[in-house]
C-alpha positions as protocol buffer text, in pm:
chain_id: "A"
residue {
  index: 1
  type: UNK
  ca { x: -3228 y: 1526 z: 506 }
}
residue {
  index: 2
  type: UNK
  ca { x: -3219 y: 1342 z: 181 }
}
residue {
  index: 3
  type: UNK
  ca { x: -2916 y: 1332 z: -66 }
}
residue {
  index: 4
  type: UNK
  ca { x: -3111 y: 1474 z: -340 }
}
residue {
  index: 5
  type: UNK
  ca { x: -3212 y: 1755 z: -59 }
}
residue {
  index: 6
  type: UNK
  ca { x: -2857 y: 1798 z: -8 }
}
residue {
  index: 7
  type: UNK
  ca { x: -2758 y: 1823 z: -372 }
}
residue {
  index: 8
  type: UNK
  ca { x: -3023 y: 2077 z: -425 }
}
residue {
  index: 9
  type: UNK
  ca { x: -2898 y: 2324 z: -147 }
}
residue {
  index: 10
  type: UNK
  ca { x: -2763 y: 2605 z: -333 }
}
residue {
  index: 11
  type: UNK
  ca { x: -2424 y: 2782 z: -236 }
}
residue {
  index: 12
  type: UNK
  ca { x: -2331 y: 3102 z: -283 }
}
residue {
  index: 13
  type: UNK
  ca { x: -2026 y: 3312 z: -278 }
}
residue {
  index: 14
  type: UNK
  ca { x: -1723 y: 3510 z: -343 }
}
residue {
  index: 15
  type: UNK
  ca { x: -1374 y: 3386 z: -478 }
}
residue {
  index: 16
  type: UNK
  ca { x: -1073 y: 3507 z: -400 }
}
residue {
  index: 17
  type: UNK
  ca { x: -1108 y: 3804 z: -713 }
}
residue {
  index: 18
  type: UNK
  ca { x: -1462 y: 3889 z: -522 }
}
residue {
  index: 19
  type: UNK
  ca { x: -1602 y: 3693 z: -799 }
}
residue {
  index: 20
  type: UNK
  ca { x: -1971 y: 3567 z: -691 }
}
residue {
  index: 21
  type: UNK
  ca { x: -1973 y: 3182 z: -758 }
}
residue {
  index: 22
  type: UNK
  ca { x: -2291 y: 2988 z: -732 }
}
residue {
  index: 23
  type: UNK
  ca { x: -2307 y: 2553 z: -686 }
}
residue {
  index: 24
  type: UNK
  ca { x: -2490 y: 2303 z: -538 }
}
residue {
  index: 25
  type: UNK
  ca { x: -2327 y: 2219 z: -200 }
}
residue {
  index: 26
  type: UNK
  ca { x: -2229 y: 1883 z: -340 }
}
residue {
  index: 27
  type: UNK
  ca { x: -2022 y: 2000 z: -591 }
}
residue {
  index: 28
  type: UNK
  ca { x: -1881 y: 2399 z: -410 }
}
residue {
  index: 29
  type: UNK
  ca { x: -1533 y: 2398 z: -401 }
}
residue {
  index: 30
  type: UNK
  ca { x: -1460 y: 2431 z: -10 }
}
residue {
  index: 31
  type: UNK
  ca { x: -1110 y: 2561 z: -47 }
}
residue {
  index: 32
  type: UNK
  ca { x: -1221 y: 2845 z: -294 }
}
residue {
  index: 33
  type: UNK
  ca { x: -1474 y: 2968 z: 17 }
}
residue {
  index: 34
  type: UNK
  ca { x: -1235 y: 2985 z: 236 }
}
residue {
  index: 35
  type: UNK
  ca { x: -976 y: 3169 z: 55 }
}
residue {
  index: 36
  type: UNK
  ca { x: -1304 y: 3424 z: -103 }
}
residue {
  index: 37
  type: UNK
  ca { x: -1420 y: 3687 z: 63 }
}
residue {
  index: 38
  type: UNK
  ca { x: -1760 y: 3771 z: 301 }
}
residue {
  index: 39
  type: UNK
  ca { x: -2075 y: 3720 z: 105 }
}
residue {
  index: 40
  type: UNK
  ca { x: -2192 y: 4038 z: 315 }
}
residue {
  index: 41
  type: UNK
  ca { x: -2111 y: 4337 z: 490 }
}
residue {
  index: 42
  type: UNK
  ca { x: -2031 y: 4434 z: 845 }
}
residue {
  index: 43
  type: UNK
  ca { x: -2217 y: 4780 z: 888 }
}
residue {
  index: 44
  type: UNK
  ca { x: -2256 y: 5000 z: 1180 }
}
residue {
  index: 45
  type: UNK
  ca { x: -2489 y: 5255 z: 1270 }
}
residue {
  index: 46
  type: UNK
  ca { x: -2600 y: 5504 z: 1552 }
}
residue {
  index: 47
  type: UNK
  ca { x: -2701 y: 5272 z: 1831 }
}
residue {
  index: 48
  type: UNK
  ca { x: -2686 y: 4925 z: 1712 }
}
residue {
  index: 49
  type: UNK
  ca { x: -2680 y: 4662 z: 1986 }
}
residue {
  index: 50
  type: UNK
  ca { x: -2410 y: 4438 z: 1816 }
}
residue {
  index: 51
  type: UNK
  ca { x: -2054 y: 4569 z: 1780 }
}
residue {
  index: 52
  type: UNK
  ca { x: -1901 y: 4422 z: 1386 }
}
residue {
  index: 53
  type: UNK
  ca { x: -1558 y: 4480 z: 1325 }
}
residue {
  index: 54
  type: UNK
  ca { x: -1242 y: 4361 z: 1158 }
}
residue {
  index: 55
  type: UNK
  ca { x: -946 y: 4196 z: 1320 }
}
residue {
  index: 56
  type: UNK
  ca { x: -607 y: 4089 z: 1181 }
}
residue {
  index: 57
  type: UNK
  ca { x: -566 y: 3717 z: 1173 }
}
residue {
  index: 58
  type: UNK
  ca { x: -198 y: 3596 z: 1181 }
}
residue {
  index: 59
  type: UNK
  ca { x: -338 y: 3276 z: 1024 }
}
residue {
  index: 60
  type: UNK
  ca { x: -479 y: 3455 z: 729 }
}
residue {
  index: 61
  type: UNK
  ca { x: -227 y: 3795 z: 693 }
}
residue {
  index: 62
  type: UNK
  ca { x: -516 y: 4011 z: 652 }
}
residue {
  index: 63
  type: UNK
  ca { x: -779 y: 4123 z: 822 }
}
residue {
  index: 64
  type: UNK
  ca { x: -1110 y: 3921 z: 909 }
}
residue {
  index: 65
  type: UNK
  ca { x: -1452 y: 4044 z: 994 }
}
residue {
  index: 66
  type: UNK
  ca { x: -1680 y: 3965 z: 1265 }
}
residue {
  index: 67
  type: UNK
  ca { x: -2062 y: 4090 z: 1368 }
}
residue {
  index: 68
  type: UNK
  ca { x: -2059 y: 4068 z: 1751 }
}
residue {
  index: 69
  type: UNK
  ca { x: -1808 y: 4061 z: 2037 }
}
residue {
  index: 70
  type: UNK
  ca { x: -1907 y: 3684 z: 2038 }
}
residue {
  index: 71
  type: UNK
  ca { x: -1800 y: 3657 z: 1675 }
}
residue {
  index: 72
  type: UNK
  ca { x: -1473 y: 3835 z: 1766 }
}
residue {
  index: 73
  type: UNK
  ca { x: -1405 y: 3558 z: 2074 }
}
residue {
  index: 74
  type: UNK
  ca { x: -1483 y: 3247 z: 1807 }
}
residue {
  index: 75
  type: UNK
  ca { x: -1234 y: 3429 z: 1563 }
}
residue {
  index: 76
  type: UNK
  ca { x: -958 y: 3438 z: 1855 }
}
residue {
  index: 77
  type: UNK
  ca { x: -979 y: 3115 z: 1925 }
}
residue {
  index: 78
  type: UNK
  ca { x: -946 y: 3012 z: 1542 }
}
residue {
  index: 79
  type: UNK
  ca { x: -671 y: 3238 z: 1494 }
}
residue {
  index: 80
  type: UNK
  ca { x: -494 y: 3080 z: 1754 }
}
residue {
  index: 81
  type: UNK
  ca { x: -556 y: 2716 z: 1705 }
}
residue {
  index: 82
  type: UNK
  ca { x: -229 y: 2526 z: 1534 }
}
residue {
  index: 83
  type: UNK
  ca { x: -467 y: 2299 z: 1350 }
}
residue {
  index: 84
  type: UNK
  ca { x: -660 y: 2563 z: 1166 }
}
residue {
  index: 85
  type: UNK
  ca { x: -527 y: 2665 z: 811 }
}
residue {
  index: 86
  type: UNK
  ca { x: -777 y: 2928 z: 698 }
}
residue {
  index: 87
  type: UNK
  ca { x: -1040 y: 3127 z: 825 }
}
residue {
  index: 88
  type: UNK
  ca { x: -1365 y: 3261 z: 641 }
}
residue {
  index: 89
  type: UNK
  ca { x: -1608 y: 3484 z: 794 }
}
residue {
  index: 90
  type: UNK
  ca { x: -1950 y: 3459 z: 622 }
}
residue {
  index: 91
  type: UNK
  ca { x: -1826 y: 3248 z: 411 }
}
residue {
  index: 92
  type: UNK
  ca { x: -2178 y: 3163 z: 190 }
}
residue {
  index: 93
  type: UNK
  ca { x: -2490 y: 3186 z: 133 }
}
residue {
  index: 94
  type: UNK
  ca { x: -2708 y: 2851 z: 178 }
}
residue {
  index: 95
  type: UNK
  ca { x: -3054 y: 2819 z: 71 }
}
residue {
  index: 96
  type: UNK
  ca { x: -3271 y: 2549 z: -34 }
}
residue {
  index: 97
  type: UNK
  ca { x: -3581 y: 2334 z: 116 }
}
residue {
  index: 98
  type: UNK
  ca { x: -3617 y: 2238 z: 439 }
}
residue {
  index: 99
  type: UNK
  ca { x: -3938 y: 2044 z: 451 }
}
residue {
  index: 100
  type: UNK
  ca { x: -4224 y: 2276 z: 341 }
}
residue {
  index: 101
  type: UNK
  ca { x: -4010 y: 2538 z: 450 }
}
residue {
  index: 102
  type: UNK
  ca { x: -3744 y: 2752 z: 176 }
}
residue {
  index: 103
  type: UNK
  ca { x: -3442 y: 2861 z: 417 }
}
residue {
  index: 104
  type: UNK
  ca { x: -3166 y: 3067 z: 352 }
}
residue {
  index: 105
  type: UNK
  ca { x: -2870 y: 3119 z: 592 }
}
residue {
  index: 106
  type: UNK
  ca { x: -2552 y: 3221 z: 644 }
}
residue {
  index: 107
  type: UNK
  ca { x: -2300 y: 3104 z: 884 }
}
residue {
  index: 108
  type: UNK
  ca { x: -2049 y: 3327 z: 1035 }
}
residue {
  index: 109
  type: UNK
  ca { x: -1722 y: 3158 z: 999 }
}
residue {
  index: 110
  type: UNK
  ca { x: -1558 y: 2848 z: 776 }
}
residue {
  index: 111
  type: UNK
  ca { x: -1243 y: 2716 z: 904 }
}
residue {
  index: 112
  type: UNK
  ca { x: -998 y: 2501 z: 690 }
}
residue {
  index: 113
  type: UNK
  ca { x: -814 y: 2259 z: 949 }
}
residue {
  index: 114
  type: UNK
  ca { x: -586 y: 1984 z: 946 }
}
residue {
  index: 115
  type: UNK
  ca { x: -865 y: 1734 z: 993 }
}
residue {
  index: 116
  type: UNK
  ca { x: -1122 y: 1898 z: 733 }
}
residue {
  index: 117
  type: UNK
  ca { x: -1386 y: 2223 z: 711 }
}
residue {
  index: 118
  type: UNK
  ca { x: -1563 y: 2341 z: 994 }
}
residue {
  index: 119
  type: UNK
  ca { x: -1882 y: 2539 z: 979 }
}
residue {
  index: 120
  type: UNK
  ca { x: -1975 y: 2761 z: 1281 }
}
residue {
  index: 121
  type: UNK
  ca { x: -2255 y: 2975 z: 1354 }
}
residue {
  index: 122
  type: UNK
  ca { x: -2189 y: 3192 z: 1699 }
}
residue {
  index: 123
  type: UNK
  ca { x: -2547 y: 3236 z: 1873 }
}
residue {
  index: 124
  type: UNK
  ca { x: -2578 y: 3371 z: 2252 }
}
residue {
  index: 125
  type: UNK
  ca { x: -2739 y: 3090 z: 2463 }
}
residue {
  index: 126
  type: UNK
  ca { x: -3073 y: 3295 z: 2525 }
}
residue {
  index: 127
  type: UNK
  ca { x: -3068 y: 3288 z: 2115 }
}
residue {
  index: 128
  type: UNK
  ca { x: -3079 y: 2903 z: 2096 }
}
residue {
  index: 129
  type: UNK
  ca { x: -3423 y: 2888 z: 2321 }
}
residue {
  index: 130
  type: UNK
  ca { x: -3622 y: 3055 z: 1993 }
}
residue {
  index: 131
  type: UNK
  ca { x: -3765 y: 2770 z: 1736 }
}
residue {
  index: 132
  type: UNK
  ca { x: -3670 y: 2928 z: 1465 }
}
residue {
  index: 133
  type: UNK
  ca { x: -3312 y: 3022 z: 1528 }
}
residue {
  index: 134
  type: UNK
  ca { x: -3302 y: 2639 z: 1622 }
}
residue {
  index: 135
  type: UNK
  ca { x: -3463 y: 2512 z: 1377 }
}
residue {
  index: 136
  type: UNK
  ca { x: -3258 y: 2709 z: 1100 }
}
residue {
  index: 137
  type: UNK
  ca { x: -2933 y: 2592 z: 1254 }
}
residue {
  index: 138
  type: UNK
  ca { x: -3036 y: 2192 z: 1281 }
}
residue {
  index: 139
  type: UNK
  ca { x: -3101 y: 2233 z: 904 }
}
residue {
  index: 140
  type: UNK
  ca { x: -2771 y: 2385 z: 880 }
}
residue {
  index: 141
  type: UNK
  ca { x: -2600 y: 2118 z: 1040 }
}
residue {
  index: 142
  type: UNK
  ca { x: -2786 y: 1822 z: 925 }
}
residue {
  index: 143
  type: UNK
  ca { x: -2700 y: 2008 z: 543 }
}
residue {
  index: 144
  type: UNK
  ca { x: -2315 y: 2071 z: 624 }
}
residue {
  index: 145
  type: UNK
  ca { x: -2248 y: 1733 z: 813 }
}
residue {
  index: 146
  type: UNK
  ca { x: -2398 y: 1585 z: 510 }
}
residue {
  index: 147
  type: UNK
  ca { x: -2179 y: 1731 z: 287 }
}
residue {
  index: 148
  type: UNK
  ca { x: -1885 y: 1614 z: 523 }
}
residue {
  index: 149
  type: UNK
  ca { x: -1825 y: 1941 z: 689 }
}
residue {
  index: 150
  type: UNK
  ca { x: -1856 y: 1970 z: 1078 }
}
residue {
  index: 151
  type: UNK
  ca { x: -2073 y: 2203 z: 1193 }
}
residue {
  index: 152
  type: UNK
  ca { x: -2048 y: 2398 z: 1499 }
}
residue {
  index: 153
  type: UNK
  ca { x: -2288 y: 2623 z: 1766 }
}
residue {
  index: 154
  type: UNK
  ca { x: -2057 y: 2828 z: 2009 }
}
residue {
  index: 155
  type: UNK
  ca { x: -2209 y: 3023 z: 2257 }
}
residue {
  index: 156
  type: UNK
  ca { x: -1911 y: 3158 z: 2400 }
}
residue {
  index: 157
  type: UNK
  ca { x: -1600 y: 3017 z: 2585 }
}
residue {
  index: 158
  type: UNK
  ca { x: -1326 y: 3012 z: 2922 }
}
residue {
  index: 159
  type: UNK
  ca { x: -1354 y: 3370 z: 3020 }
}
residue {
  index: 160
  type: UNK
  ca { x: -1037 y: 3313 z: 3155 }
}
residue {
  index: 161
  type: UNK
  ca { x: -868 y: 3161 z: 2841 }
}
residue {
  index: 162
  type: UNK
  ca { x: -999 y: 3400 z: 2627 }
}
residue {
  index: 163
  type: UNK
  ca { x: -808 y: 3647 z: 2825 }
}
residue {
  index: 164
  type: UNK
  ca { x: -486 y: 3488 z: 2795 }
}
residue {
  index: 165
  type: UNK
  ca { x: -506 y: 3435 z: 2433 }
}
residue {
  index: 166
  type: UNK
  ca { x: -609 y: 3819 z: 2333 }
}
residue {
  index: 167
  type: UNK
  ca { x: -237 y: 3861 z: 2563 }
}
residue {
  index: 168
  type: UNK
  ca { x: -76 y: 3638 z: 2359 }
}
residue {
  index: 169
  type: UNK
  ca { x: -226 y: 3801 z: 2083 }
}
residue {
  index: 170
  type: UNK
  ca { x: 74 y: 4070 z: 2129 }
}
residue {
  index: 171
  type: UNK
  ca { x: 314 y: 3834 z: 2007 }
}
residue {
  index: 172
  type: UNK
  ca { x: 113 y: 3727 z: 1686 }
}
residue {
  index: 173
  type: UNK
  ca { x: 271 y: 3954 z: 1410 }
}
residue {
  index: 174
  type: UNK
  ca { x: 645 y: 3876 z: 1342 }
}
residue {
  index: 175
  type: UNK
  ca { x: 722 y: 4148 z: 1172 }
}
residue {
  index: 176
  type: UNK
  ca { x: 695 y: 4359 z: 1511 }
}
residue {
  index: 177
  type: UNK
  ca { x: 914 y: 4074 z: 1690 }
}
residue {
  index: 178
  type: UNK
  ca { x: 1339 y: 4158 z: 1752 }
}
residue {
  index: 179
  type: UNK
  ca { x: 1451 y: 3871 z: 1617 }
}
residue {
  index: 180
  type: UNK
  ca { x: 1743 y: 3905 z: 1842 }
}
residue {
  index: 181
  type: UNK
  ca { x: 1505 y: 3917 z: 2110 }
}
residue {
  index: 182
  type: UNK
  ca { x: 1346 y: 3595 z: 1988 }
}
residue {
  index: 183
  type: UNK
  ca { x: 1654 y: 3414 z: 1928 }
}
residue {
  index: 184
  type: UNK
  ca { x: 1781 y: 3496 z: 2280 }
}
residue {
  index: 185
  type: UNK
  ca { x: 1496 y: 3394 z: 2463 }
}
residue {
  index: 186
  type: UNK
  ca { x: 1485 y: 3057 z: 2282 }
}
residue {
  index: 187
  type: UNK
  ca { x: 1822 y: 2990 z: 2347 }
}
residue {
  index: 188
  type: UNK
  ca { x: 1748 y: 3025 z: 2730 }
}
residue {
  index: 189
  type: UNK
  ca { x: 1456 y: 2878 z: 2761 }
}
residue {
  index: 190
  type: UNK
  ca { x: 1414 y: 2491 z: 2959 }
}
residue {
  index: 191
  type: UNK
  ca { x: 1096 y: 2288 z: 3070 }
}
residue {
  index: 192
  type: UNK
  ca { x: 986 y: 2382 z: 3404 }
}
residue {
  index: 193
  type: UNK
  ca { x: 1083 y: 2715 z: 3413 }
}
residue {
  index: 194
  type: UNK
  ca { x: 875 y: 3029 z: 3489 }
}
residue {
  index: 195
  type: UNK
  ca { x: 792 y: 3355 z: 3273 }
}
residue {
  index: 196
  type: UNK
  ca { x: 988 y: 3554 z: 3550 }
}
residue {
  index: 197
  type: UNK
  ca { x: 1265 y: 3315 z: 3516 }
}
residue {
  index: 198
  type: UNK
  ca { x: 1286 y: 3306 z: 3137 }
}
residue {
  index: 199
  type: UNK
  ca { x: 1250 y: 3701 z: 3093 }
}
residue {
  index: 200
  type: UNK
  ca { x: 1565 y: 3698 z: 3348 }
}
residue {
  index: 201
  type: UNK
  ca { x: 1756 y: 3454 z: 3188 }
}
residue {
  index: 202
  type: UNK
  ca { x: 1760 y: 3596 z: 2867 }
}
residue {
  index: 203
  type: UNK
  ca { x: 1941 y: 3896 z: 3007 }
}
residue {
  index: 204
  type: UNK
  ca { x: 1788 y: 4133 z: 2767 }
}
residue {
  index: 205
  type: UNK
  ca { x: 1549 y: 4431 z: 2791 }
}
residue {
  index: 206
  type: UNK
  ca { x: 1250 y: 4288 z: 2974 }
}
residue {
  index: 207
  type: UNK
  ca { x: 1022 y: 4445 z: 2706 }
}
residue {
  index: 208
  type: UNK
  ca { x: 1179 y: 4295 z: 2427 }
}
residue {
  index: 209
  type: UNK
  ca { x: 1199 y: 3977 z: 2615 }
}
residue {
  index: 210
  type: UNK
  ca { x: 867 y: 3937 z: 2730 }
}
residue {
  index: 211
  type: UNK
  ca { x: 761 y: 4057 z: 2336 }
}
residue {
  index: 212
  type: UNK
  ca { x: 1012 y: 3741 z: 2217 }
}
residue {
  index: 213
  type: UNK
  ca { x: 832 y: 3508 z: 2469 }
}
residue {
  index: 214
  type: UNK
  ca { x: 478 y: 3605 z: 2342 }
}
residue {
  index: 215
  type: UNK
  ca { x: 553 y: 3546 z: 2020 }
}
residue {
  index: 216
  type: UNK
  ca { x: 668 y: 3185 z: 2099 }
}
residue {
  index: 217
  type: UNK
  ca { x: 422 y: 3114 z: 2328 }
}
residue {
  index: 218
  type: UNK
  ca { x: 125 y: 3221 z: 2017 }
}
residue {
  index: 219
  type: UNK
  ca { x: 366 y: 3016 z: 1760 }
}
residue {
  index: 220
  type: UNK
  ca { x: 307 y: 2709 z: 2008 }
}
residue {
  index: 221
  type: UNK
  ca { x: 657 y: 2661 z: 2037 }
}
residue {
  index: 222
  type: UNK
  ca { x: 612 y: 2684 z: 2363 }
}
residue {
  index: 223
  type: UNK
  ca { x: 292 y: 2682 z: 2602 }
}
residue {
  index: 224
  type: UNK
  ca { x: 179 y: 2722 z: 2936 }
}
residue {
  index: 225
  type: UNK
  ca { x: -143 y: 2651 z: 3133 }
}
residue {
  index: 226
  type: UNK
  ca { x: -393 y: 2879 z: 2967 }
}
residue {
  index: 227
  type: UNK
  ca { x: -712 y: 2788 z: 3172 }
}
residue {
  index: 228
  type: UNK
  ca { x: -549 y: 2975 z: 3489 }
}
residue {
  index: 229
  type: UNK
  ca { x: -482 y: 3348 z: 3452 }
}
residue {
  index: 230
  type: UNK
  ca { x: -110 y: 3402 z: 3335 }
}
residue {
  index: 231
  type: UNK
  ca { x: 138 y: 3550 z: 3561 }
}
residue {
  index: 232
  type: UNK
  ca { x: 513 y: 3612 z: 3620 }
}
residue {
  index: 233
  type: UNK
  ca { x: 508 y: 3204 z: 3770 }
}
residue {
  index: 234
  type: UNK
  ca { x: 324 y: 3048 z: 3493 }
}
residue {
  index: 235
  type: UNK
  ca { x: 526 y: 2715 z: 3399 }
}
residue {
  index: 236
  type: UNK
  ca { x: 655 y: 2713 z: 3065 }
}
residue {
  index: 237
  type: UNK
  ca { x: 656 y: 2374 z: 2885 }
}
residue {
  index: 238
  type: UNK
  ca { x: 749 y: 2288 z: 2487 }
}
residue {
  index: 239
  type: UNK
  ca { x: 451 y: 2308 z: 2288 }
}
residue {
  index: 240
  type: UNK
  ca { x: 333 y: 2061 z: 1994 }
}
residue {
  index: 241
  type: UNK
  ca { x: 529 y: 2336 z: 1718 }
}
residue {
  index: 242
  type: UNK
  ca { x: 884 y: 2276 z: 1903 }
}
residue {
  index: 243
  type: UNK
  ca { x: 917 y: 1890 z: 1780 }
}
C-alpha cells in the first residue's frame, strides 16, 4: 500500500464523551481510541451462533465488550498482560481503497502497551481459509503496520493457560481482596515454595489466603508456571512486578 493510500484511509470513532471523531489514519489520535468507546454494539438475539458479552477488565476499571467466546479469550489474555495499558474493543471504523476494491472494517480490539498500539482482529482458523476474510485482514494489516501499529490475527490460544488465567482472574479486583490477608501472605511468601505451602504458612483462613495469593499472582508480583494446570504444588517464583 502506498502512503498517499494510507493517508486516505479514513478512521472513525468515539471519544471518551461518546463523541464520534472522524481522521485520516495518519493523523487519528491513537490514545483518544483507546480511551473512547465501541464504534458498535454487542446485540443478542434468539438463537445467534456467537455469544457477545461484557467483561470487567482490571486494566481498564470498567467493563469491556466482546462478540464471541474467542473475543472473550483475546480480552483475558490482554487483561492480564503487565505490558498492556489500555484496552479498546471495536475500537474504529476503517475504510478506504484497497485496489479497485472500497473496504470498510472493523477490528475487534486496540491495545495500548508499553512498546506501542496493537491492532487485533480474532478470526476462528476455518475463518482465515475464505478470500475475502483474508483478503480484508492483509489490507488491514498492511494499513495499520503502515501507520506504525502492529497488527494481530489470533485464532485462539493454550487451552490450558487460558484456564489458569480465568482462575487467577478471582484475584483481579482489589477492592474484594483482605488486605490483611494480602499483607500476610506476602510476608510469608519465599522462592521455591508451593501454593500448599504458602496458604499454610500464612496461618490464616485458607480462603482468605488463597484469595490474597490470587491477587498477587494476577498483580505479577508473583508467578508460577502457567502452561501446566495449577495445583496445590505449583512452584511459586517472584514475578517481573516484585522488583
Amino acid at each position: 500500500m502506498s502512503s498517499r493510500g494510507v493517508l486516505d484511509v479514513e478512521v472513525r470513532y468515539l471519544d471518551e464523551r461518546g463523541d464520534a471523531v472522524a481522521s485520516r489514519l495518519a493523523e487519528v489520535d491513537a490514545e483518544a481510541v483507546v480511551a473512547g468507546g465501541p464504534v458498535r454494539r454487542f446485540p443478542t438475539r434468539r438463537n445467534q451462533s456467537n455469544y457477545p458479552g461484557w467483561l470487567w477488565s482490571a486494566t481498564m476499571g470498567h467493563l469491556v465488550g466482546y462478540e464471541s467466546l474467542l473475543e472473550r479469550d483475546r480480552l483475558w489474555l490482554a487483561d492480564f498482560d503487565p505490558t498492556v495499558r489500555g484496552i479498546a474493543s471495536q475500537p474504529f471504523w476503517m475504510s478506504g481503497r484497497d485496489g479497485s476494491v472500497l473496504r470498510r472494517h472493523v477490528p475487534d480490539f486496540m491495545l495500548k502497551t508499553d512498546t506501542g498500539f496493537v491492532v487485533i482482529d480474532v478470526k476462528p482458523k476455518k475463518m482465515l481459509a475464505d478470500p475475502d476474510v483474508a483478503a480484508a485482514l492483509n489490507w488491514a494489516e498492511r494499513t495499520c503496520t503502515a501507520r506504525g501499529w502492529q497488527f494481530e490475527i489470533w485464532s485462539g490460544g493454550d487451552p490450558v493457560l487460558l484456564r489458569n488465567v480465568r482462575f487467577l482472574a478471582a484475584g483481579r479486583r482489589p477492592e474484594l481482596i483482605d488486605t490483611n490477608a494480602l499483607g500476610k501472605v506476602a510476608d510469608v511468601l519465599r522462592p521455591g515454595m508451593s501454593v500448599a505451602e504458602a496458604e499454610n504458612a500464612s496461618g490464616i483462613e485458607p480462603q482468605s489466603a488463597r484469595g490474597a495469593l490470587l491477587s498477587l499472582l494476577w498483580q505479577g508480583l508473583w508467578t508460577t508456571d502457567l502452561t501446566q494446570p495449577l495445583s496445590p504444588s505449583s512452584v511459586l517464583t517472584p514475578g517481573v512486578r516484585a522488583a
